[in-house]
Tab-separated table of C-alpha atoms in Angstrom:
chain	number	residue	atom	x	y	z
T	1142	MET	CA	0.000	0.000	0.000
T	1143	ASP	CA	1.251	3.490	-0.953
T	1144	TRP	CA	0.374	6.046	1.739
T	1145	GLY	CA	0.784	8.920	-0.708
T	1146	ILE	CA	-1.760	7.392	-3.072
T	1147	ALA	CA	-4.075	6.749	-0.119
T	1148	ALA	CA	-3.788	10.452	0.760
T	1149	ILE	CA	-4.751	11.378	-2.817
T	1150	TRP	CA	-7.867	9.163	-2.618
T	1151	LEU	CA	-8.924	10.676	0.702
T	1152	GLY	CA	-8.179	14.153	-0.668
T	1153	LEU	CA	-10.557	13.419	-3.538
T	1154	ALA	CA	-13.136	12.217	-0.996
T	1155	VAL	CA	-12.828	15.493	0.946
T	1156	LEU	CA	-13.154	17.478	-2.299
T	1157	ALA	CA	-16.271	15.484	-3.258
T	1158	THR	CA	-17.824	16.122	0.159
T	1159	LEU	CA	-17.195	19.883	-0.108
T	1160	LEU	CA	-18.574	19.856	-3.654
T	1161	SER	CA	-21.646	18.026	-2.391
T	1162	THR	CA	-22.225	20.790	0.164
T	1163	TRP	CA	-21.729	23.584	-2.361
T	1164	VAL	CA	-23.979	22.199	-5.120
T	1165	ARG	CA	-26.400	20.347	-2.785
T	1166	LEU	CA	-25.891	17.006	-4.468
T	1167	SER	CA	-25.601	13.592	-2.819
T	1168	VAL	CA	-22.058	12.773	-1.660
T	1169	ALA	CA	-22.225	9.407	-3.430
T	1170	LEU	CA	-22.908	11.152	-6.737
T	1171	THR	CA	-20.203	13.816	-6.317
T	1172	GLU	CA	-17.702	11.077	-5.434
T	1173	ILE	CA	-18.535	9.298	-8.696
T	1174	LEU	CA	-18.203	12.535	-10.685
T	1175	VAL	CA	-14.915	13.466	-8.993
T	1176	GLY	CA	-13.739	9.914	-9.749
T	1177	VAL	CA	-14.519	10.375	-13.451
T	1178	LEU	CA	-12.499	13.611	-13.572
T	1179	ALA	CA	-9.654	12.190	-11.477
T	1180	GLY	CA	-9.427	9.131	-13.727
T	1181	SER	CA	-9.104	11.379	-16.788
T	1182	LEU	CA	-6.813	14.061	-15.333
T	1183	LEU	CA	-4.554	12.011	-13.051
T	1184	GLY	CA	-4.796	8.677	-14.848
T	1185	LYS	CA	-5.546	5.184	-13.585
T	1186	ASP	CA	-1.835	4.391	-13.159
T	1187	LEU	CA	-1.233	7.249	-10.736
T	1188	LEU	CA	-4.413	6.435	-8.798
T	1189	GLN	CA	-3.507	2.720	-8.807
T	1190	THR	CA	-7.169	1.970	-9.594
T	1191	GLY	CA	-6.398	-1.695	-10.228
T	1192	ALA	CA	-4.129	-2.189	-7.189
T	1193	PRO	CA	-5.296	-5.041	-4.909
T	1194	TRP	CA	-5.523	-2.802	-1.826
T	1195	VAL	CA	-7.700	-0.244	-3.660
T	1196	THR	CA	-9.936	-3.000	-5.053
T	1197	PHE	CA	-10.224	-4.557	-1.588
T	1198	LEU	CA	-11.202	-1.302	0.142
T	1199	ALA	CA	-13.729	-0.499	-2.608
T	1200	GLY	CA	-15.213	-4.013	-2.481
T	1201	THR	CA	-15.423	-3.929	1.307
T	1202	GLY	CA	-17.199	-0.574	1.067
T	1203	SER	CA	-19.875	-1.967	-1.252
T	1204	VAL	CA	-20.350	-5.114	0.887
T	1205	LEU	CA	-20.696	-3.218	4.173
T	1206	LEU	CA	-22.938	-0.538	2.672
T	1207	THR	CA	-25.217	-3.263	1.300
T	1208	PHE	CA	-25.165	-5.011	4.694
T	1209	LEU	CA	-26.239	-1.783	6.411
T	1210	ALA	CA	-29.100	-1.376	3.928
T	1211	GLY	CA	-30.346	-4.855	4.857
T	1212	ALA	CA	-29.796	-4.331	8.602
T	1213	GLU	CA	-32.032	-1.276	8.600
T	1214	LEU	CA	-34.982	-3.150	7.097
T	1215	ASP	CA	-37.917	-3.401	9.452
T	1216	PRO	CA	-39.099	-7.055	9.344
T	1217	GLU	CA	-42.641	-5.981	10.167
T	1218	THR	CA	-42.670	-3.446	7.314
T	1219	LEU	CA	-41.285	-6.066	4.942
T	1220	ARG	CA	-43.902	-8.654	5.976
T	1221	ARG	CA	-46.615	-6.064	5.441
T	1222	SER	CA	-45.304	-4.831	2.079
T	1223	TRP	CA	-43.672	-7.891	0.517
T	1224	LYS	CA	-46.061	-7.820	-2.451
T	1225	GLU	CA	-44.967	-4.245	-3.292
T	1226	ALA	CA	-41.283	-5.035	-2.871
T	1227	PHE	CA	-41.476	-8.194	-4.954
T	1228	GLY	CA	-43.754	-6.741	-7.656
T	1229	ILE	CA	-41.797	-3.509	-8.152
T	1230	GLY	CA	-38.446	-5.316	-7.949
T	1231	LEU	CA	-39.450	-7.946	-10.505
T	1232	VAL	CA	-40.746	-5.391	-13.003
T	1233	GLY	CA	-37.676	-3.245	-12.321
T	1234	PHE	CA	-35.537	-6.150	-13.518
T	1235	LEU	CA	-37.603	-7.465	-16.440
T	1236	ALA	CA	-38.397	-4.166	-18.205
T	1237	PRO	CA	-34.789	-2.944	-18.750
T	1238	PHE	CA	-33.497	-6.496	-19.258
T	1239	LEU	CA	-35.749	-6.948	-22.279
T	1240	GLY	CA	-35.769	-3.299	-23.397
T	1241	ALA	CA	-31.992	-2.749	-23.335
T	1242	ALA	CA	-31.302	-6.127	-24.992
T	1243	LEU	CA	-33.744	-5.286	-27.788
T	1244	LEU	CA	-32.240	-1.839	-28.341
T	1245	ALA	CA	-28.644	-3.118	-28.355
T	1246	HIS	CA	-29.542	-5.717	-30.987
T	1247	ALA	CA	-31.933	-3.706	-33.171
T	1248	LEU	CA	-30.446	-0.198	-32.991
T	1249	LEU	CA	-26.751	-0.730	-32.223
T	1250	GLY	CA	-26.416	-3.965	-34.235
T	1251	TRP	CA	-24.822	-5.970	-31.407
T	1252	ALA	CA	-24.760	-9.786	-31.678
T	1253	SER	CA	-27.423	-11.674	-29.727
T	1254	GLN	CA	-25.100	-12.752	-26.886
T	1255	ALA	CA	-23.711	-9.224	-26.500
T	1256	SER	CA	-27.261	-7.810	-26.539
T	1257	TRP	CA	-28.405	-10.153	-23.754
T	1258	LEU	CA	-25.335	-9.190	-21.759
T	1259	ALA	CA	-26.288	-5.517	-22.221
T	1260	GLY	CA	-29.786	-6.348	-20.985
T	1261	VAL	CA	-28.356	-7.993	-17.862
T	1262	ALA	CA	-25.919	-5.142	-17.142
T	1263	LEU	CA	-28.581	-2.448	-17.515
T	1264	SER	CA	-31.319	-4.286	-15.606
T	1265	THR	CA	-29.719	-3.570	-12.235
T	1266	THR	CA	-30.674	-1.209	-9.459
T	1267	SER	CA	-27.945	-0.156	-7.079
T	1268	VAL	CA	-28.783	-0.889	-3.428
T	1269	ALA	CA	-25.579	0.913	-2.419
T	1270	VAL	CA	-26.391	4.138	-4.305
T	1271	VAL	CA	-30.042	4.182	-3.241
T	1272	TYR	CA	-29.143	3.476	0.391
T	1273	ALA	CA	-26.414	6.151	0.433
T	1274	VAL	CA	-28.847	8.745	-0.947
T	1275	MET	CA	-31.586	7.736	1.497
T	1276	LEU	CA	-29.188	7.807	4.412
T	1277	GLU	CA	-28.497	11.494	3.801
T	1278	LEU	CA	-32.242	12.284	3.737
T	1279	GLY	CA	-33.194	9.899	6.559
T	1280	LEU	CA	-35.597	8.049	4.251
T	1281	ASN	CA	-33.927	4.737	5.118
T	1282	LYS	CA	-35.861	4.886	8.432
T	1283	THR	CA	-39.288	5.240	6.817
T	1284	PRO	CA	-41.517	2.363	5.575
T	1285	PHE	CA	-41.440	4.077	2.155
T	1286	GLY	CA	-37.640	3.852	1.983
T	1287	LYS	CA	-37.500	0.303	3.355
T	1288	VAL	CA	-39.839	-0.983	0.612
T	1289	ILE	CA	-37.712	0.684	-2.081
T	1290	LEU	CA	-34.551	-0.912	-0.685
T	1291	ALA	CA	-36.240	-4.326	-0.583
T	1292	ALA	CA	-37.405	-3.860	-4.191
T	1293	CYS	CA	-33.840	-2.948	-5.193
T	1294	PHE	CA	-32.621	-6.234	-3.737
T	1295	VAL	CA	-35.290	-8.265	-5.580
T	1296	ASN	CA	-34.260	-6.432	-8.766
T	1297	ASP	CA	-30.579	-7.279	-8.307
T	1298	LEU	CA	-31.373	-10.876	-7.419
T	1299	GLY	CA	-33.074	-11.164	-10.828
T	1300	THR	CA	-29.940	-9.752	-12.464
T	1301	VAL	CA	-27.661	-12.257	-10.720
T	1302	LEU	CA	-29.908	-15.169	-11.678
T	1303	ALA	CA	-30.111	-14.002	-15.304
T	1304	LEU	CA	-26.327	-13.676	-15.540
T	1305	GLY	CA	-25.921	-17.168	-14.101
T	1306	LEU	CA	-28.594	-18.810	-16.277
T	1307	LEU	CA	-27.508	-17.159	-19.533
T	1308	PHE	CA	-23.731	-17.126	-19.268
T	1309	ALA	CA	-22.431	-19.001	-16.205
T	1310	PRO	CA	-24.283	-22.298	-15.756
T	1311	PHE	CA	-25.016	-23.269	-12.178
T	1312	GLY	CA	-22.993	-26.159	-10.818
T	1313	GLY	CA	-22.033	-27.958	-7.651
T	1314	ARG	CA	-20.309	-24.898	-6.186
T	1315	THR	CA	-23.528	-22.905	-6.573
T	1316	VAL	CA	-25.450	-25.549	-4.619
T	1317	ILE	CA	-22.806	-25.577	-1.868
T	1318	PHE	CA	-22.900	-21.765	-1.655
T	1319	ALA	CA	-26.710	-21.813	-1.414
T	1320	LEU	CA	-26.611	-24.416	1.380
T	1321	VAL	CA	-23.893	-22.558	3.335
T	1322	LEU	CA	-25.803	-19.293	2.982
T	1323	LEU	CA	-29.081	-20.907	4.070
T	1324	LEU	CA	-27.396	-22.456	7.114
T	1325	GLY	CA	-25.795	-19.108	7.960
T	1326	LEU	CA	-29.106	-17.256	7.718
T	1327	LEU	CA	-30.681	-19.775	10.111
T	1328	VAL	CA	-27.972	-19.829	12.800
T	1329	LEU	CA	-26.785	-16.214	12.686
T	1330	PRO	CA	-29.708	-14.429	14.427
T	1331	PRO	CA	-29.674	-16.492	17.658
T	1332	GLY	CA	-25.895	-16.931	17.566
T	1333	ILE	CA	-25.123	-13.244	17.095
T	1334	ARG	CA	-27.661	-12.249	19.761
T	1335	ARG	CA	-26.028	-14.505	22.371
T	1336	LEU	CA	-22.482	-13.501	21.427
T	1337	PHE	CA	-23.235	-9.798	21.603
T	1338	ALA	CA	-25.096	-10.166	24.905
T	1339	ARG	CA	-22.121	-11.940	26.508
T	1340	TYR	CA	-19.095	-10.222	24.985
T	1341	GLY	CA	-20.352	-6.993	23.379
T	1342	GLY	CA	-20.488	-3.449	24.663
T	1343	GLY	CA	-16.758	-2.927	25.232
T	1344	THR	CA	-14.360	-0.470	23.647
T	1345	TYR	CA	-12.695	-3.263	21.669
T	1346	GLU	CA	-15.607	-3.310	19.144
T	1347	PHE	CA	-16.275	-7.049	19.382
T	1348	GLU	CA	-19.553	-6.631	17.462
T	1349	ALA	CA	-17.888	-5.004	14.431
T	1350	LYS	CA	-15.197	-7.687	14.286
T	1351	VAL	CA	-17.763	-10.512	14.360
T	1352	LEU	CA	-19.872	-8.894	11.625
T	1353	LEU	CA	-16.816	-8.363	9.406
T	1354	LEU	CA	-15.794	-11.999	9.957
T	1355	VAL	CA	-19.251	-13.242	8.921
T	1356	LEU	CA	-19.434	-11.007	5.829
T	1357	PHE	CA	-15.901	-11.842	4.680
T	1358	ALA	CA	-16.421	-15.595	5.199
T	1359	LEU	CA	-19.720	-15.697	3.303
T	1360	GLY	CA	-18.258	-13.375	0.670
T	1361	ALA	CA	-15.360	-15.782	0.165
T	1362	VAL	CA	-17.767	-18.708	-0.376
T	1363	ALA	CA	-19.843	-16.587	-2.778
T	1364	VAL	CA	-16.806	-15.640	-4.899
T	1365	TRP	CA	-15.563	-19.252	-4.844
T	1366	SER	CA	-18.932	-20.364	-6.238
T	1367	GLY	CA	-18.806	-17.810	-9.049
T	1368	SER	CA	-21.210	-15.322	-7.427
T	1369	GLU	CA	-20.381	-11.977	-5.768
T	1370	ALA	CA	-19.525	-11.116	-2.161
T	1371	VAL	CA	-22.121	-8.364	-2.090
T	1372	LEU	CA	-25.040	-10.786	-2.613
T	1373	PRO	CA	-25.087	-12.495	0.842
T	1374	ALA	CA	-24.387	-9.171	2.583
T	1375	TYR	CA	-27.921	-7.857	2.103
T	1376	LEU	CA	-29.508	-11.137	3.266
T	1377	VAL	CA	-27.274	-11.245	6.355
T	1378	GLY	CA	-28.252	-7.651	7.126
T	1379	MET	CA	-31.940	-8.569	6.777
T	1380	VAL	CA	-31.823	-11.494	9.221
T	1381	LEU	CA	-29.809	-9.417	11.713
T	1382	ALA	CA	-32.116	-6.410	11.494
T	1383	GLU	CA	-33.759	-7.363	14.801
T	1384	SER	CA	-30.461	-7.207	16.712
T	1385	VAL	CA	-27.974	-5.067	14.739
T	1386	GLY	CA	-30.551	-2.737	13.172
T	1387	LYS	CA	-31.865	-1.642	16.558
T	1388	ASP	CA	-28.432	-0.978	18.087
T	1389	HIS	CA	-28.122	2.684	17.148
T	1390	GLY	CA	-24.683	3.017	18.721
T	1391	LEU	CA	-23.287	0.130	16.674
T	1392	LEU	CA	-24.896	1.452	13.480
T	1393	ARG	CA	-23.382	4.892	14.101
T	1394	ARG	CA	-19.900	3.430	14.559
T	1395	LEU	CA	-20.232	1.263	11.455
T	1396	ARG	CA	-21.356	4.268	9.400
T	1397	THR	CA	-18.281	6.210	10.519
T	1398	LEU	CA	-16.035	3.428	9.248
T	1399	ILE	CA	-17.994	2.803	6.052
T	1400	LEU	CA	-18.845	6.353	4.953
T	1401	GLY	CA	-15.638	7.914	6.270
T	1402	LEU	CA	-13.160	5.474	4.734
T	1403	LEU	CA	-14.565	2.666	2.597
T	1404	THR	CA	-17.346	4.011	0.363
T	1405	PRO	CA	-15.212	6.897	-0.989
T	1406	PHE	CA	-12.928	4.241	-2.492
T	1407	TYR	CA	-15.980	2.428	-3.901
T	1408	PHE	CA	-17.651	5.433	-5.538
T	1409	LEU	CA	-14.443	7.228	-6.605
T	1410	ARG	CA	-13.075	4.033	-8.165
T	1411	ALA	CA	-16.340	3.423	-10.031
T	1412	GLY	CA	-16.085	6.880	-11.579
T	1413	SER	CA	-12.403	6.504	-12.425
T	1414	LEU	CA	-13.182	3.401	-14.538
T	1415	VAL	CA	-14.977	5.537	-17.133
T	1416	SER	CA	-12.820	6.407	-20.142
T	1417	LEU	CA	-13.885	9.860	-21.316
T	1418	SER	CA	-12.130	9.410	-24.682
T	1419	ALA	CA	-13.974	6.131	-25.384
T	1420	LEU	CA	-17.170	7.720	-24.152
T	1421	LEU	CA	-16.853	10.704	-26.515
T	1422	ALA	CA	-15.952	8.453	-29.447
T	1423	GLY	CA	-19.113	6.380	-28.960
T	1424	PHE	CA	-21.333	8.996	-27.394
T	1425	GLY	CA	-24.397	8.067	-29.461
T	1426	GLY	CA	-24.260	4.430	-28.350
T	1427	PHE	CA	-23.705	5.456	-24.723
T	1428	LEU	CA	-26.680	7.824	-24.814
T	1429	ALA	CA	-28.902	5.176	-26.434
T	1430	LEU	CA	-28.017	2.605	-23.755
T	1431	LEU	CA	-28.578	5.067	-20.912
T	1432	LEU	CA	-31.936	6.204	-22.313
T	1433	ALA	CA	-32.948	2.581	-22.940
T	1434	LYS	CA	-32.364	1.740	-19.297
T	1435	MET	CA	-34.161	4.815	-17.938
T	1436	ALA	CA	-37.090	4.653	-20.389
T	1437	SER	CA	-37.705	0.931	-19.818
T	1438	LYS	CA	-37.540	1.429	-16.041
T	1439	VAL	CA	-40.118	4.219	-16.310
T	1440	LEU	CA	-42.388	2.119	-18.541
T	1441	GLY	CA	-42.163	-0.824	-16.141
T	1442	VAL	CA	-41.803	0.542	-12.601
T	1443	TYR	CA	-43.998	3.665	-12.736
T	1444	PRO	CA	-47.238	1.789	-13.642
T	1445	ALA	CA	-46.376	-0.859	-11.035
T	1446	THR	CA	-46.074	1.760	-8.281
T	1447	LEU	CA	-49.380	3.339	-9.340
T	1448	ALA	CA	-50.982	-0.119	-9.198
T	1449	PHE	CA	-49.916	-0.257	-5.533
T	1450	ARG	CA	-51.663	3.118	-5.012
T	1451	TYR	CA	-48.514	5.226	-4.643
T	1452	PRO	CA	-49.105	8.994	-4.908
T	1453	ARG	CA	-47.652	10.292	-8.178
T	1454	ARG	CA	-44.661	12.045	-6.581
T	1455	ASP	CA	-43.803	8.924	-4.567
T	1456	ALA	CA	-44.219	6.813	-7.714
T	1457	ALA	CA	-41.918	9.078	-9.744
T	1458	TYR	CA	-39.268	9.174	-6.995
T	1459	THR	CA	-39.380	5.373	-6.590
T	1460	THR	CA	-39.116	4.870	-10.356
T	1461	LEU	CA	-36.082	7.127	-10.686
T	1462	LEU	CA	-34.256	5.549	-7.761
T	1463	MET	CA	-34.982	2.124	-9.243
T	1464	SER	CA	-33.316	3.392	-12.449
T	1465	THR	CA	-29.907	3.633	-10.784
T	1466	GLY	CA	-27.204	1.057	-11.286
T	1467	LEU	CA	-23.599	0.499	-10.330
T	1468	THR	CA	-22.211	-2.648	-8.689
T	1469	PHE	CA	-23.888	-5.526	-10.526
T	1470	GLY	CA	-23.959	-3.518	-13.767
T	1471	THR	CA	-20.176	-3.073	-13.796
T	1472	ILE	CA	-19.673	-6.673	-12.604
T	1473	SER	CA	-21.833	-7.993	-15.463
T	1474	SER	CA	-20.014	-5.801	-18.006
T	1475	LEU	CA	-16.621	-6.980	-16.783
T	1476	TYR	CA	-17.819	-10.590	-16.925
T	1477	GLY	CA	-18.884	-10.080	-20.544
T	1478	LEU	CA	-15.514	-8.568	-21.475
T	1479	SER	CA	-13.401	-11.205	-19.708
T	1480	HIS	CA	-15.383	-14.053	-21.346
T	1481	GLY	CA	-15.323	-12.559	-24.843
T	1482	ILE	CA	-19.076	-11.887	-24.979
T	1483	ILE	CA	-18.542	-8.160	-25.644
T	1484	ASN	CA	-15.517	-6.278	-26.989
T	1485	GLN	CA	-13.567	-3.408	-25.397
T	1486	ASP	CA	-15.627	-0.671	-27.081
T	1487	GLN	CA	-18.925	-2.268	-26.061
T	1488	TYR	CA	-17.580	-2.656	-22.519
T	1489	SER	CA	-16.654	1.049	-22.303
T	1490	LEU	CA	-20.120	2.110	-23.499
T	1491	LEU	CA	-21.867	-0.272	-21.092
T	1492	VAL	CA	-19.809	0.747	-18.047
T	1493	ALA	CA	-20.259	4.425	-18.882
T	1494	ALA	CA	-24.032	3.951	-19.196
T	1495	VAL	CA	-24.161	1.991	-15.926
T	1496	ILE	CA	-22.180	4.637	-14.030
T	1497	ALA	CA	-24.155	7.483	-15.601
T	1498	SER	CA	-27.305	5.733	-14.411
T	1499	ALA	CA	-25.985	6.080	-10.859
T	1500	VAL	CA	-25.898	9.860	-11.294
T	1501	VAL	CA	-28.520	11.084	-13.775
T	1502	PRO	CA	-31.781	9.544	-12.426
T	1503	THR	CA	-30.757	10.232	-8.827
T	1504	TRP	CA	-30.102	13.889	-9.597
T	1505	ILE	CA	-33.460	14.213	-11.403
T	1506	ALA	CA	-35.242	12.462	-8.517
T	1507	ASN	CA	-33.798	14.672	-5.780
T	1508	ARG	CA	-34.036	17.861	-7.850
T	1509	PHE	CA	-37.584	17.552	-9.188
T	1510	PHE	CA	-39.466	14.710	-7.463
T	1511	LEU	CA	-38.258	14.647	-3.855
T	1512	PRO	CA	-41.229	13.569	-1.663
T	1513	TYR	CA	-40.923	16.268	1.010
T	1514	HIS	CA	-43.652	14.690	3.140
T	1515	ARG	CA	-41.524	11.548	3.408
T	1516	VAL	CA	-38.471	13.614	4.417
T	1517	GLU	CA	-40.550	15.318	7.131
T	1518	GLU	CA	-41.737	11.882	8.304
T	1519	ALA	CA	-38.091	10.793	8.500
T	1520	ALA	CA	-37.218	13.882	10.568
T	1521	ARG	CA	-40.034	13.094	13.007
T	1522	LEU	CA	-38.841	9.497	13.378
T	1523	ARG	CA	-35.286	10.742	14.009
T	1524	GLU	CA	-36.488	13.127	16.732
T	1525	GLU	CA	-38.457	10.330	18.411
T	1526	VAL	CA	-35.345	8.116	18.495
T	1527	GLU	CA	-33.186	10.918	19.941
T	1528	LEU	CA	-35.790	11.647	22.656
C-alpha cells in the first residue's frame, strides 16, 4: 500500500464532500463525478485503480454498505409490504433487461449474446447508491424507503440469476454456496444475539469484528462459487435487522467506518473506470443505452407503483431511484468482457451507461421529485429516536 496514493484518494473524498455541500448534491454522486475527472486528469496508473488494496477497500465498502441497507430493514414493514417489494423489484428487472437487450440488438447492431449481456448489465438497481442517498435524507428509516430498498434487492437478485442462467451455468459450487448461505441465515440471528449479549459493549468493538468476519467468510464462499460477495451481505443484514438494526450506537460506529473510509474508495473508483475518450468516441451508443435503461424502467416501474396506489410524486421518486445502477452492472459488463461476450468498445459504453445511471436519475429524482412529506416523516422518526 502506498500512503501517498491513499492520501490522494482521501483528498478526492474530501473534495467530493465539499462539492456536495456547495452544489447540494448527494455525496455518493459527487464522489462518482470526482472519480470520473480524477481518472481522466490524473490517470488510472497514478491512482492505482487496479491495485489489490484499492480494489479490496472499494469491495469492502460496497459489501458493508449493502449489509447496512439490509440491517435497517424493518421485518414488520417487509412482511406487510412484501407484495410491493417483490412486484416492483421484478418489473424493475424485467423491463430494462428486455428493453436494453432489444435496443442493443436492433439499434446498435450488437450480436445476440452481447445484446443479452447488455440487458443484464442495464437491468440492475444499485442498493448501495439508493441506500447512500436515502441515508443522507433519513428516508432509510421510513416504511417508504424500506420498501424501495427491498425492491432494489429483488431487482438485483433477478440480475444475478439471469447472468448465471444465460452465461455461467449453475454447478455444484452454486449448490454448496446456497446451502452454506441458508445455514448461515438460520444460525446467525440467535448466535449473534447470544455472542453480543455476553461479549459486546466494550471499547474493543467485538460486534464489528464478528460482523466483518461473517461477511468476509460468506463473501469468500460466494466468490468461490462464481457469485459476488455483495449478494449475501444484504440477506445477512436482513436477518440481523432485529439485533444489529436496533443498536443505534453500533450502526453509528459502522457508518463512521464505512462512509468515512470505505465508500469513498468504492464510488471514486467506479467513476475513475470511465474512459472519457472512449465515451466521446461512442457517445451516441452510450446515450442510447442510458436512455434505454431509464425509459424501460419508467415504462415498467412507474405503472407498477401506481398499481400499488402510490401517490404520483412517490411513484416518480421510486421509479427514478430504481433506475440507478452500479455494482452488478459493472460486474456484469466486466464478466462479458473477460469471457469474450462483448468487446472493449462495447464494454466502455456499457460501463459508462451503468455509471451514468448512478448519477442522472438520482439527480433528477432529488431535484424535481423529492417527496418532502416523506423527508418530514423521517425527521419526526429521528427526533423520536433521539428523545
